[in-house]
Amino acid sequence: MAAGVPRVFVSHLAGVPVFDPNGDQVGRVRDLVAMLRVGGRPPRLLGLVVEVVSRRRIFLPMTRVTGIESGQVITTGVVNMRRFEQRPTERLVLGEFLDRRVRLVETGEEVTVLDVSIQQLPARRDWEIDKYFVRKGKGGALRRKGETLTVEWSAVSGFSLEEVGQGAETLVATFERLRPTDVANALHHLSPKRRAEVAAALDDDRLADVLEELPEDDQVEIIGKLQEERAADVLEAMDPDDAADLLSELPEEDKERLLTLMRPDEAADVRRLMSYEERTAGGLMTTEPIILRPDATVADALARVRQADLSPALAAQVYVCRSPDETPTGKYLGTVHFQRLLRDPPYALVSSIVDSDLVPLTPQTPLPAVTSYLAAYNLVSAPVVDESGSLLGAVTVDDVLDHLLPEDWRETDFHSAEVVADGR
């Protein structure tokens, strides 16, 4: 959120235009999507319902929103055009929260919700409902004469989930406080029926993160029970290398059908990864490392490294390449490590501090050689370059470990029930 704008009232967002980074209008905001949570926590804002030119309503995750200011919403420019479908755990803020009758916790007095404010959490891209603007009185013809006041979310009852019952909605809200690995561990021990119910209730990004931590059998089972368009959305949200691993376990006809439903650029990355042998650098790599052109500055690099959805391994270095700067890139020039970025002034060009001494991996490099390379040079990630000198991707240490550990390591009870329950 822009400096000096502590919060935004949702009524001010209704109908405002949504723009991509180039200034082109994507559509207009028609509603906001929130998820109720257990434990007295404020509802989390998941995203916006945006009506595009064709009058189709699509879902725009808050992670793709870079700014809300001056009567407009700015996005990263990456928009999924599939039609928005509300899920059981989701609530429409404008459609379901406004004009709702709730009670003040302190007095028990009934009030009407007139507006809701949202705020972005510090140093994160998560958004939460912050306050409610309410009117006292019973409504009806005299509703405008009641006293109005703004209260904290915790001062109102009626917008949280009780920690009882077996509904997927409550279970998903409980899982929200856990890391994807812990959710995967809990999901693995549910019955197939219950596992499918919870997977259906998770949002695409969350389900993608959880699938990446599940054993292959569970991945195949869950993806097979999703509607095909939803399955394609989840595969797009996964890291390309994990999506490629999952698709390789499916029957050929199912694999091709899902690849056809995915966005062409996403499907192209996955197809490329599937063309390499599994236990090679090409089969292990991700196609989405941080890539910068030679004229980028240290400040540009640090801004990319700070992205919340990057894994620590990918955020540990940036790769400098000539245009184009999407894999496969132009000529690979070298690597700049995170520590070096911290030592140089923000205006310095990354091309002036690039490390070009290390010979990059080739896509055919076998797993033992990749492991030795990372260990010898104390790296958590390494570039993979083709014979023409173009960067294809990067191999991270977590992907290497996945292939060094026993095949059934994910099925081990690596967390006790007590640890999973309290979220630590």
Short mmCIF file of C-alpha atoms in Angstrom, two decimals:
data_model
loop_
_atom_site.label_atom_id
_atom_site.label_comp_id
_atom_site.label_asym_id
_atom_site.label_seq_id
_atom_site.Cartn_x
_atom_site.Cartn_y
_atom_site.Cartn_z
CA MET A 1 0.00 0.00 0.00
CA ALA A 2 1.26 3.46 -0.77
CA ALA A 3 2.80 5.48 2.05
CA GLY A 4 0.28 7.67 3.86
CA VAL A 5 -2.69 5.36 3.12
CA PRO A 6 -3.10 3.34 6.35
CA ARG A 7 -6.25 1.55 5.23
CA VAL A 8 -8.79 1.34 2.41
CA PHE A 9 -12.57 1.16 2.82
CA VAL A 10 -13.99 -1.40 0.46
CA SER A 11 -16.92 0.76 -0.66
CA HIS A 12 -14.33 3.03 -2.30
CA LEU A 13 -13.07 0.10 -4.38
CA ALA A 14 -16.39 -0.82 -5.99
CA GLY A 15 -16.12 -0.15 -9.71
CA VAL A 16 -12.60 1.29 -9.66
CA PRO A 17 -10.45 0.44 -12.71
CA VAL A 18 -7.70 -2.18 -12.59
CA PHE A 19 -4.55 -1.47 -14.61
CA ASP A 20 -1.53 -3.54 -15.60
CA PRO A 21 2.01 -2.10 -15.18
CA ASN A 22 1.89 -0.60 -18.70
CA GLY A 23 -1.17 1.49 -17.86
CA ASP A 24 -3.63 -0.62 -19.87
CA GLN A 25 -6.96 -1.20 -18.16
CA VAL A 26 -7.68 -4.84 -17.31
CA GLY A 27 -11.18 -4.35 -15.92
CA ARG A 28 -13.08 -3.01 -12.90
CA VAL A 29 -13.40 -4.22 -9.30
CA ARG A 30 -16.82 -5.77 -8.63
CA ASP A 31 -16.17 -7.40 -5.22
CA LEU A 32 -13.51 -8.58 -2.80
CA VAL A 33 -13.00 -12.17 -1.64
CA ALA A 34 -12.20 -12.89 2.02
CA MET A 35 -11.72 -16.04 4.09
CA LEU A 36 -12.97 -16.34 7.66
CA ARG A 37 -10.52 -17.74 10.19
CA VAL A 38 -10.64 -19.47 13.55
CA GLY A 39 -9.01 -18.43 16.80
CA GLY A 40 -10.26 -14.84 16.84
CA ARG A 41 -8.10 -13.88 13.88
CA PRO A 42 -9.32 -11.20 11.43
CA PRO A 43 -10.65 -12.38 8.04
CA ARG A 44 -7.93 -12.62 5.42
CA LEU A 45 -8.43 -10.89 2.06
CA LEU A 46 -7.69 -13.38 -0.73
CA GLY A 47 -8.24 -11.23 -3.80
CA LEU A 48 -10.53 -9.16 -5.99
CA VAL A 49 -13.36 -10.11 -8.32
CA VAL A 50 -12.61 -8.16 -11.50
CA GLU A 51 -14.98 -7.72 -14.41
CA VAL A 52 -13.03 -7.65 -17.66
CA VAL A 53 -14.07 -6.19 -21.01
CA SER A 54 -16.09 -9.25 -22.02
CA ARG A 55 -18.13 -8.86 -18.78
CA ARG A 56 -16.56 -12.07 -17.51
CA ARG A 57 -15.72 -11.95 -13.81
CA ILE A 58 -12.28 -13.28 -12.92
CA PHE A 59 -10.34 -13.70 -9.68
CA LEU A 60 -7.27 -11.50 -9.06
CA PRO A 61 -5.21 -12.71 -6.06
CA MET A 62 -3.95 -10.02 -3.68
CA THR A 63 -0.43 -11.35 -4.30
CA ARG A 64 -0.78 -9.93 -7.83
CA VAL A 65 -1.83 -6.48 -6.57
CA THR A 66 1.05 -4.02 -6.37
CA GLY A 67 -0.86 -0.88 -5.46
CA ILE A 68 -4.25 0.48 -4.37
CA GLU A 69 -4.29 4.25 -4.58
CA SER A 70 -5.94 7.28 -6.20
CA GLY A 71 -9.05 5.37 -7.23
CA GLN A 72 -7.22 2.62 -9.09
CA VAL A 73 -5.71 -0.83 -8.60
CA ILE A 74 -2.35 -1.76 -10.16
CA THR A 75 -1.49 -5.41 -10.88
CA THR A 76 1.65 -7.30 -11.83
CA GLY A 77 0.12 -7.80 -15.28
CA VAL A 78 -0.28 -11.58 -14.84
CA VAL A 79 -4.05 -12.25 -14.95
CA ASN A 80 -5.84 -15.58 -15.20
CA MET A 81 -8.89 -15.06 -17.45
CA ARG A 82 -10.85 -18.08 -16.23
CA ARG A 83 -14.27 -17.26 -14.77
CA PHE A 84 -14.42 -16.66 -11.00
CA GLU A 85 -16.20 -19.34 -8.98
CA GLN A 86 -16.75 -18.80 -5.29
CA ARG A 87 -15.54 -21.63 -3.05
CA PRO A 88 -17.07 -22.85 0.24
CA THR A 89 -14.46 -21.13 2.40
CA GLU A 90 -14.78 -17.77 0.62
CA ARG A 91 -16.98 -14.76 1.41
CA LEU A 92 -17.77 -11.82 -0.88
CA VAL A 93 -17.10 -8.67 1.11
CA LEU A 94 -19.41 -6.29 -0.77
CA GLY A 95 -22.05 -8.92 -1.43
CA GLU A 96 -22.13 -10.64 1.97
CA PHE A 97 -20.58 -8.34 4.60
CA LEU A 98 -22.23 -4.98 3.89
CA ASP A 99 -25.70 -4.41 5.41
CA ARG A 100 -25.21 -7.49 7.57
CA ARG A 101 -26.65 -7.43 11.09
CA VAL A 102 -24.03 -8.28 13.73
CA ARG A 103 -23.47 -7.57 17.43
CA LEU A 104 -20.99 -5.49 19.38
CA VAL A 105 -19.04 -7.83 21.65
CA GLU A 106 -18.90 -5.43 24.60
CA THR A 107 -22.61 -4.51 24.82
CA GLY A 108 -24.37 -7.16 22.76
CA GLU A 109 -26.09 -4.38 20.84
CA GLU A 110 -27.16 -5.17 17.29
CA VAL A 111 -25.58 -3.02 14.58
CA THR A 112 -25.56 -2.88 10.77
CA VAL A 113 -22.29 -3.06 8.82
CA LEU A 114 -22.07 -0.10 6.45
CA ASP A 115 -18.46 -0.49 5.33
CA VAL A 116 -15.32 -2.56 5.91
CA SER A 117 -11.70 -1.43 5.86
CA ILE A 118 -8.74 -3.50 4.78
CA GLN A 119 -5.03 -3.06 5.42
CA GLN A 120 -1.83 -4.66 4.18
CA LEU A 121 0.31 -6.39 6.77
CA PRO A 122 3.76 -4.83 7.32
CA ALA A 123 6.55 -6.16 5.08
CA ARG A 124 4.17 -8.69 3.48
CA ARG A 125 1.71 -8.92 0.61
CA ASP A 126 -1.03 -10.35 2.80
CA TRP A 127 -4.12 -8.25 3.47
CA GLU A 128 -6.61 -8.48 6.33
CA ILE A 129 -9.92 -6.92 7.24
CA ASP A 130 -9.04 -4.24 9.74
CA LYS A 131 -12.16 -2.38 10.91
CA TYR A 132 -15.92 -2.20 10.49
CA PHE A 133 -17.96 0.97 10.04
CA VAL A 134 -21.33 0.24 11.67
CA ARG A 135 -24.63 1.94 12.53
CA LYS A 136 -26.54 1.31 15.71
CA GLY A 137 -30.26 0.72 15.66
CA LYS A 138 -32.60 -1.83 14.12
CA GLY A 139 -32.50 -0.53 10.57
CA GLY A 140 -35.65 -0.07 8.51
CA ALA A 141 -37.06 3.36 7.77
CA LEU A 142 -35.22 4.96 10.68
CA ARG A 143 -31.83 3.34 10.07
CA ARG A 144 -30.19 6.60 8.99
CA LYS A 145 -30.87 8.15 12.41
CA GLY A 146 -28.73 5.66 14.31
CA GLU A 147 -25.28 6.52 15.66
CA THR A 148 -22.39 5.46 13.43
CA LEU A 149 -18.97 4.39 14.63
CA THR A 150 -15.83 2.62 13.44
CA VAL A 151 -14.77 -0.41 15.49
CA GLU A 152 -11.98 -2.96 15.42
CA TRP A 153 -12.76 -6.30 13.80
CA SER A 154 -12.50 -7.95 17.23
CA ALA A 155 -15.27 -5.70 18.61
CA VAL A 156 -17.90 -7.38 16.40
CA SER A 157 -19.23 -10.93 16.61
CA GLY A 158 -20.52 -12.78 13.58
CA PHE A 159 -17.50 -12.74 11.27
CA SER A 160 -15.42 -15.63 12.60
CA LEU A 161 -15.60 -19.42 12.54
CA GLU A 162 -16.20 -21.53 15.60
CA GLU A 163 -13.56 -24.20 16.21
CA VAL A 164 -16.11 -27.01 16.17
CA GLY A 165 -17.58 -29.34 13.61
CA GLN A 166 -16.15 -31.34 10.75
CA GLY A 167 -16.83 -29.02 7.83
CA ALA A 168 -13.98 -28.53 5.39
CA GLU A 169 -14.42 -24.78 5.87
CA THR A 170 -13.35 -24.93 9.52
CA LEU A 171 -10.55 -27.41 8.85
CA VAL A 172 -9.13 -25.29 6.04
CA ALA A 173 -9.26 -22.20 8.25
CA THR A 174 -7.36 -24.14 10.94
CA PHE A 175 -4.76 -25.29 8.40
CA GLU A 176 -4.16 -21.71 7.31
CA ARG A 177 -1.83 -21.09 10.25
CA LEU A 178 0.41 -24.04 9.28
CA ARG A 179 3.29 -24.27 6.85
CA PRO A 180 2.58 -26.14 3.58
CA THR A 181 4.72 -29.07 4.77
CA ASP A 182 2.65 -29.42 7.93
CA VAL A 183 -0.63 -29.17 6.02
CA ALA A 184 0.63 -31.85 3.61
CA ASN A 185 1.52 -34.12 6.52
CA ALA A 186 -1.95 -33.69 8.03
CA LEU A 187 -3.65 -34.12 4.65
CA HIS A 188 -1.73 -37.33 3.97
CA HIS A 189 -3.27 -38.96 7.04
CA LEU A 190 -6.88 -38.07 6.20
CA SER A 191 -9.21 -40.48 4.42
CA PRO A 192 -9.31 -40.13 0.61
CA LYS A 193 -12.84 -38.66 0.83
CA ARG A 194 -11.83 -36.10 3.47
CA ARG A 195 -8.60 -35.31 1.59
CA ALA A 196 -10.58 -34.50 -1.56
CA GLU A 197 -13.00 -32.26 0.40
CA VAL A 198 -10.19 -30.25 1.95
CA ALA A 199 -8.28 -29.97 -1.34
CA ALA A 200 -11.42 -28.67 -3.05
CA ALA A 201 -11.80 -25.98 -0.37
CA LEU A 202 -8.19 -24.72 -0.51
CA ASP A 203 -7.44 -21.81 -2.84
CA ASP A 204 -5.25 -22.52 -5.89
CA ASP A 205 -2.00 -21.06 -4.56
CA ARG A 206 -2.33 -22.79 -1.19
CA LEU A 207 -3.22 -26.13 -2.76
CA ALA A 208 -0.26 -25.79 -5.15
CA ASP A 209 2.12 -25.23 -2.21
CA VAL A 210 0.68 -28.23 -0.36
CA LEU A 211 0.78 -30.54 -3.40
CA GLU A 212 4.50 -29.85 -3.78
CA GLU A 213 5.02 -31.35 -0.31
CA LEU A 214 2.88 -34.46 -0.74
CA PRO A 215 3.92 -37.96 -1.85
CA GLU A 216 3.37 -38.64 -5.54
CA ASP A 217 0.43 -41.00 -4.94
CA ASP A 218 -1.43 -38.31 -2.99
CA GLN A 219 -0.65 -35.71 -5.66
CA VAL A 220 -2.05 -37.90 -8.43
CA GLU A 221 -5.14 -38.77 -6.37
CA ILE A 222 -5.95 -35.13 -5.56
CA ILE A 223 -5.29 -33.68 -9.01
CA GLY A 224 -7.42 -36.47 -10.52
CA LYS A 225 -10.44 -35.51 -8.41
CA LEU A 226 -10.37 -31.80 -9.31
CA GLN A 227 -12.31 -30.39 -12.22
CA GLU A 228 -9.95 -30.21 -15.19
CA GLU A 229 -9.91 -26.41 -15.45
CA ARG A 230 -9.22 -26.13 -11.71
CA ALA A 231 -6.48 -28.76 -11.99
CA ALA A 232 -4.84 -26.71 -14.76
CA ASP A 233 -5.02 -23.58 -12.58
CA VAL A 234 -3.33 -25.41 -9.69
CA LEU A 235 -0.60 -26.78 -11.96
CA GLU A 236 0.07 -23.23 -13.19
CA ALA A 237 0.45 -22.09 -9.57
CA MET A 238 3.01 -24.82 -8.81
CA ASP A 239 6.71 -24.43 -9.47
CA PRO A 240 7.26 -25.63 -13.05
CA ASP A 241 9.60 -28.44 -12.00
CA ASP A 242 7.08 -29.77 -9.46
CA ALA A 243 4.26 -29.49 -12.00
CA ALA A 244 6.38 -31.42 -14.51
CA ASP A 245 7.07 -34.16 -11.95
CA LEU A 246 3.36 -34.49 -11.17
CA LEU A 247 2.26 -34.55 -14.80
CA SER A 248 4.83 -37.22 -15.60
CA GLU A 249 2.96 -39.54 -13.21
CA LEU A 250 -0.34 -39.17 -15.08
CA PRO A 251 -1.57 -41.22 -18.06
CA GLU A 252 -0.53 -39.69 -21.37
CA GLU A 253 -4.04 -38.60 -22.38
CA ASP A 254 -4.66 -36.88 -19.01
CA LYS A 255 -1.27 -35.16 -19.16
CA GLU A 256 -1.88 -33.74 -22.64
CA ARG A 257 -5.39 -32.60 -21.76
CA LEU A 258 -4.18 -30.66 -18.73
CA LEU A 259 -1.25 -29.14 -20.62
CA THR A 260 -3.67 -27.93 -23.28
CA LEU A 261 -5.81 -26.22 -20.61
CA MET A 262 -2.82 -24.44 -19.07
CA ARG A 263 -1.66 -21.02 -20.31
CA PRO A 264 0.68 -21.55 -23.30
CA ASP A 265 3.72 -19.95 -21.64
CA GLU A 266 3.27 -22.02 -18.47
CA ALA A 267 2.72 -25.21 -20.46
CA ALA A 268 5.82 -24.52 -22.57
CA ASP A 269 8.04 -24.37 -19.48
CA VAL A 270 6.59 -27.62 -18.14
CA ARG A 271 6.95 -29.42 -21.49
CA ARG A 272 10.58 -28.32 -21.71
CA LEU A 273 11.31 -29.71 -18.23
CA MET A 274 9.61 -32.99 -19.08
CA SER A 275 11.93 -33.44 -22.06
CA TYR A 276 14.96 -33.95 -19.78
CA GLU A 277 15.96 -37.07 -17.90
CA GLU A 278 14.63 -36.97 -14.34
CA ARG A 279 17.93 -37.28 -12.46
CA THR A 280 19.80 -34.62 -14.40
CA ALA A 281 20.23 -30.88 -13.94
CA GLY A 282 17.62 -30.27 -16.65
CA GLY A 283 15.11 -32.53 -14.94
CA LEU A 284 15.78 -31.01 -11.51
CA MET A 285 15.85 -27.30 -12.39
CA THR A 286 13.19 -24.65 -12.08
CA THR A 287 12.64 -22.33 -15.04
CA GLU A 288 11.83 -19.32 -12.81
CA PRO A 289 15.03 -18.03 -11.18
CA ILE A 290 15.64 -14.30 -10.74
CA ILE A 291 16.97 -12.99 -14.05
CA LEU A 292 18.24 -9.44 -14.64
CA ARG A 293 19.74 -7.65 -17.61
CA PRO A 294 23.27 -6.20 -17.37
CA ASP A 295 21.97 -2.62 -17.00
CA ALA A 296 19.88 -3.46 -13.91
CA THR A 297 21.04 -1.94 -10.63
CA VAL A 298 21.69 -3.44 -7.21
CA ALA A 299 18.47 -1.74 -6.08
CA ASP A 300 16.58 -3.57 -8.85
CA ALA A 301 18.10 -6.86 -7.74
CA LEU A 302 17.23 -6.35 -4.07
CA ALA A 303 13.65 -5.50 -5.01
CA ARG A 304 13.38 -8.82 -6.85
CA VAL A 305 15.01 -10.74 -4.00
CA ARG A 306 12.47 -9.30 -1.53
CA GLN A 307 9.51 -10.91 -3.33
CA ALA A 308 7.58 -12.84 -0.70
CA ASP A 309 6.78 -15.88 -2.88
CA LEU A 310 10.44 -16.70 -3.62
CA SER A 311 12.06 -19.63 -1.83
CA PRO A 312 15.21 -18.80 0.18
CA ALA A 313 17.29 -20.84 -2.26
CA LEU A 314 16.10 -18.87 -5.31
CA ALA A 315 16.42 -15.55 -3.44
CA ALA A 316 20.08 -16.23 -2.61
CA GLN A 317 21.34 -15.06 -6.00
CA VAL A 318 20.34 -13.39 -9.25
CA TYR A 319 21.42 -14.41 -12.74
CA VAL A 320 22.59 -11.78 -15.21
CA CYS A 321 21.72 -12.42 -18.86
CA ARG A 322 21.33 -10.52 -22.07
CA SER A 323 17.82 -10.08 -23.48
CA PRO A 324 15.46 -11.92 -23.54
CA ASP A 325 15.31 -12.20 -19.76
CA GLU A 326 12.94 -15.15 -19.55
CA THR A 327 14.21 -18.70 -19.86
CA PRO A 328 15.69 -19.68 -22.21
CA THR A 329 17.44 -16.34 -22.03
CA GLY A 330 19.98 -14.53 -24.11
CA LYS A 331 23.65 -15.08 -23.30
CA TYR A 332 24.29 -15.98 -19.65
CA LEU A 333 26.88 -13.58 -18.16
CA GLY A 334 27.15 -14.78 -14.58
CA THR A 335 25.73 -14.76 -11.07
CA VAL A 336 25.46 -12.11 -8.36
CA HIS A 337 25.18 -13.52 -4.85
CA PHE A 338 22.91 -11.94 -2.25
CA GLN A 339 25.77 -11.01 0.10
CA ARG A 340 27.48 -9.09 -2.68
CA LEU A 341 24.25 -7.16 -3.29
CA LEU A 342 24.32 -6.05 0.35
CA ARG A 343 27.89 -4.77 0.08
CA ASP A 344 27.54 -2.57 -2.99
CA PRO A 345 25.70 0.76 -3.42
CA PRO A 346 22.11 0.65 -4.77
CA TYR A 347 23.06 2.49 -7.97
CA ALA A 348 25.82 0.02 -8.97
CA LEU A 349 25.09 -2.07 -12.09
CA VAL A 350 24.84 -5.81 -11.57
CA SER A 351 27.09 -6.29 -14.59
CA SER A 352 29.93 -4.66 -12.63
CA ILE A 353 29.77 -7.17 -9.75
CA VAL A 354 28.86 -10.35 -11.58
CA ASP A 355 30.66 -13.60 -10.68
CA SER A 356 31.57 -15.26 -13.98
CA ASP A 357 34.26 -17.62 -12.66
CA LEU A 358 32.07 -20.64 -11.96
CA VAL A 359 31.36 -22.89 -14.92
CA PRO A 360 27.57 -23.42 -15.06
CA LEU A 361 25.88 -26.80 -15.20
CA THR A 362 24.58 -28.28 -18.43
CA PRO A 363 21.07 -29.79 -18.57
CA GLN A 364 22.62 -33.25 -19.01
CA THR A 365 24.72 -33.04 -15.81
CA PRO A 366 23.81 -36.13 -13.71
CA LEU A 367 22.50 -35.83 -10.15
CA PRO A 368 25.74 -36.95 -8.39
CA ALA A 369 27.70 -34.27 -10.27
CA VAL A 370 25.08 -31.63 -9.41
CA THR A 371 25.33 -32.60 -5.72
CA SER A 372 29.12 -32.40 -5.79
CA TYR A 373 28.97 -29.01 -7.53
CA LEU A 374 26.71 -27.49 -4.87
CA ALA A 375 28.79 -28.97 -2.05
CA ALA A 376 32.17 -27.98 -3.52
CA TYR A 377 31.22 -24.33 -4.03
CA ASN A 378 28.94 -23.99 -0.95
CA LEU A 379 25.95 -23.02 -3.09
CA VAL A 380 22.20 -23.36 -2.51
CA SER A 381 21.41 -22.86 -6.20
CA ALA A 382 23.28 -23.25 -9.48
CA PRO A 383 22.64 -22.04 -13.06
CA VAL A 384 21.85 -24.46 -15.89
CA VAL A 385 23.04 -23.26 -19.32
CA ASP A 386 22.61 -24.85 -22.75
CA GLU A 387 25.25 -25.29 -25.44
CA SER A 388 24.45 -21.87 -26.96
CA GLY A 389 25.15 -20.10 -23.65
CA SER A 390 21.50 -19.36 -22.77
CA LEU A 391 20.28 -19.75 -19.19
CA LEU A 392 17.65 -22.51 -19.00
CA GLY A 393 16.98 -22.42 -15.26
CA ALA A 394 18.51 -23.09 -11.87
CA VAL A 395 18.87 -26.17 -9.69
CA THR A 396 18.17 -25.54 -5.99
CA VAL A 397 19.43 -27.57 -3.08
CA ASP A 398 15.91 -28.52 -1.94
CA ASP A 399 15.20 -30.19 -5.28
CA VAL A 400 18.48 -32.08 -5.04
CA LEU A 401 17.61 -33.30 -1.55
CA ASP A 402 14.22 -34.51 -2.78
CA HIS A 403 16.02 -36.91 -5.11
CA LEU A 404 18.73 -37.96 -2.63
CA LEU A 405 16.33 -38.95 0.15
CA PRO A 406 14.48 -42.30 0.07
CA GLU A 407 11.46 -42.27 -2.23
CA ASP A 408 9.01 -42.66 0.67
CA TRP A 409 10.53 -39.93 2.88
CA ARG A 410 7.44 -37.73 2.58
CA GLU A 411 5.27 -40.52 3.98
CA THR A 412 7.24 -40.61 7.23
CA ASP A 413 5.68 -39.01 10.31
CA PHE A 414 8.32 -36.29 10.39
CA HIS A 415 6.10 -34.13 12.65
CA SER A 416 4.26 -35.33 15.72
CA ALA A 417 0.54 -34.65 16.04
CA GLU A 418 1.27 -32.13 18.78
CA VAL A 419 3.62 -30.10 16.56
CA VAL A 420 1.11 -30.06 13.68
CA ALA A 421 -1.69 -29.02 16.02
CA ASP A 422 -0.02 -25.93 17.42
CA GLY A 423 1.55 -24.85 14.12
CA ARG A 424 5.16 -24.81 15.31
#
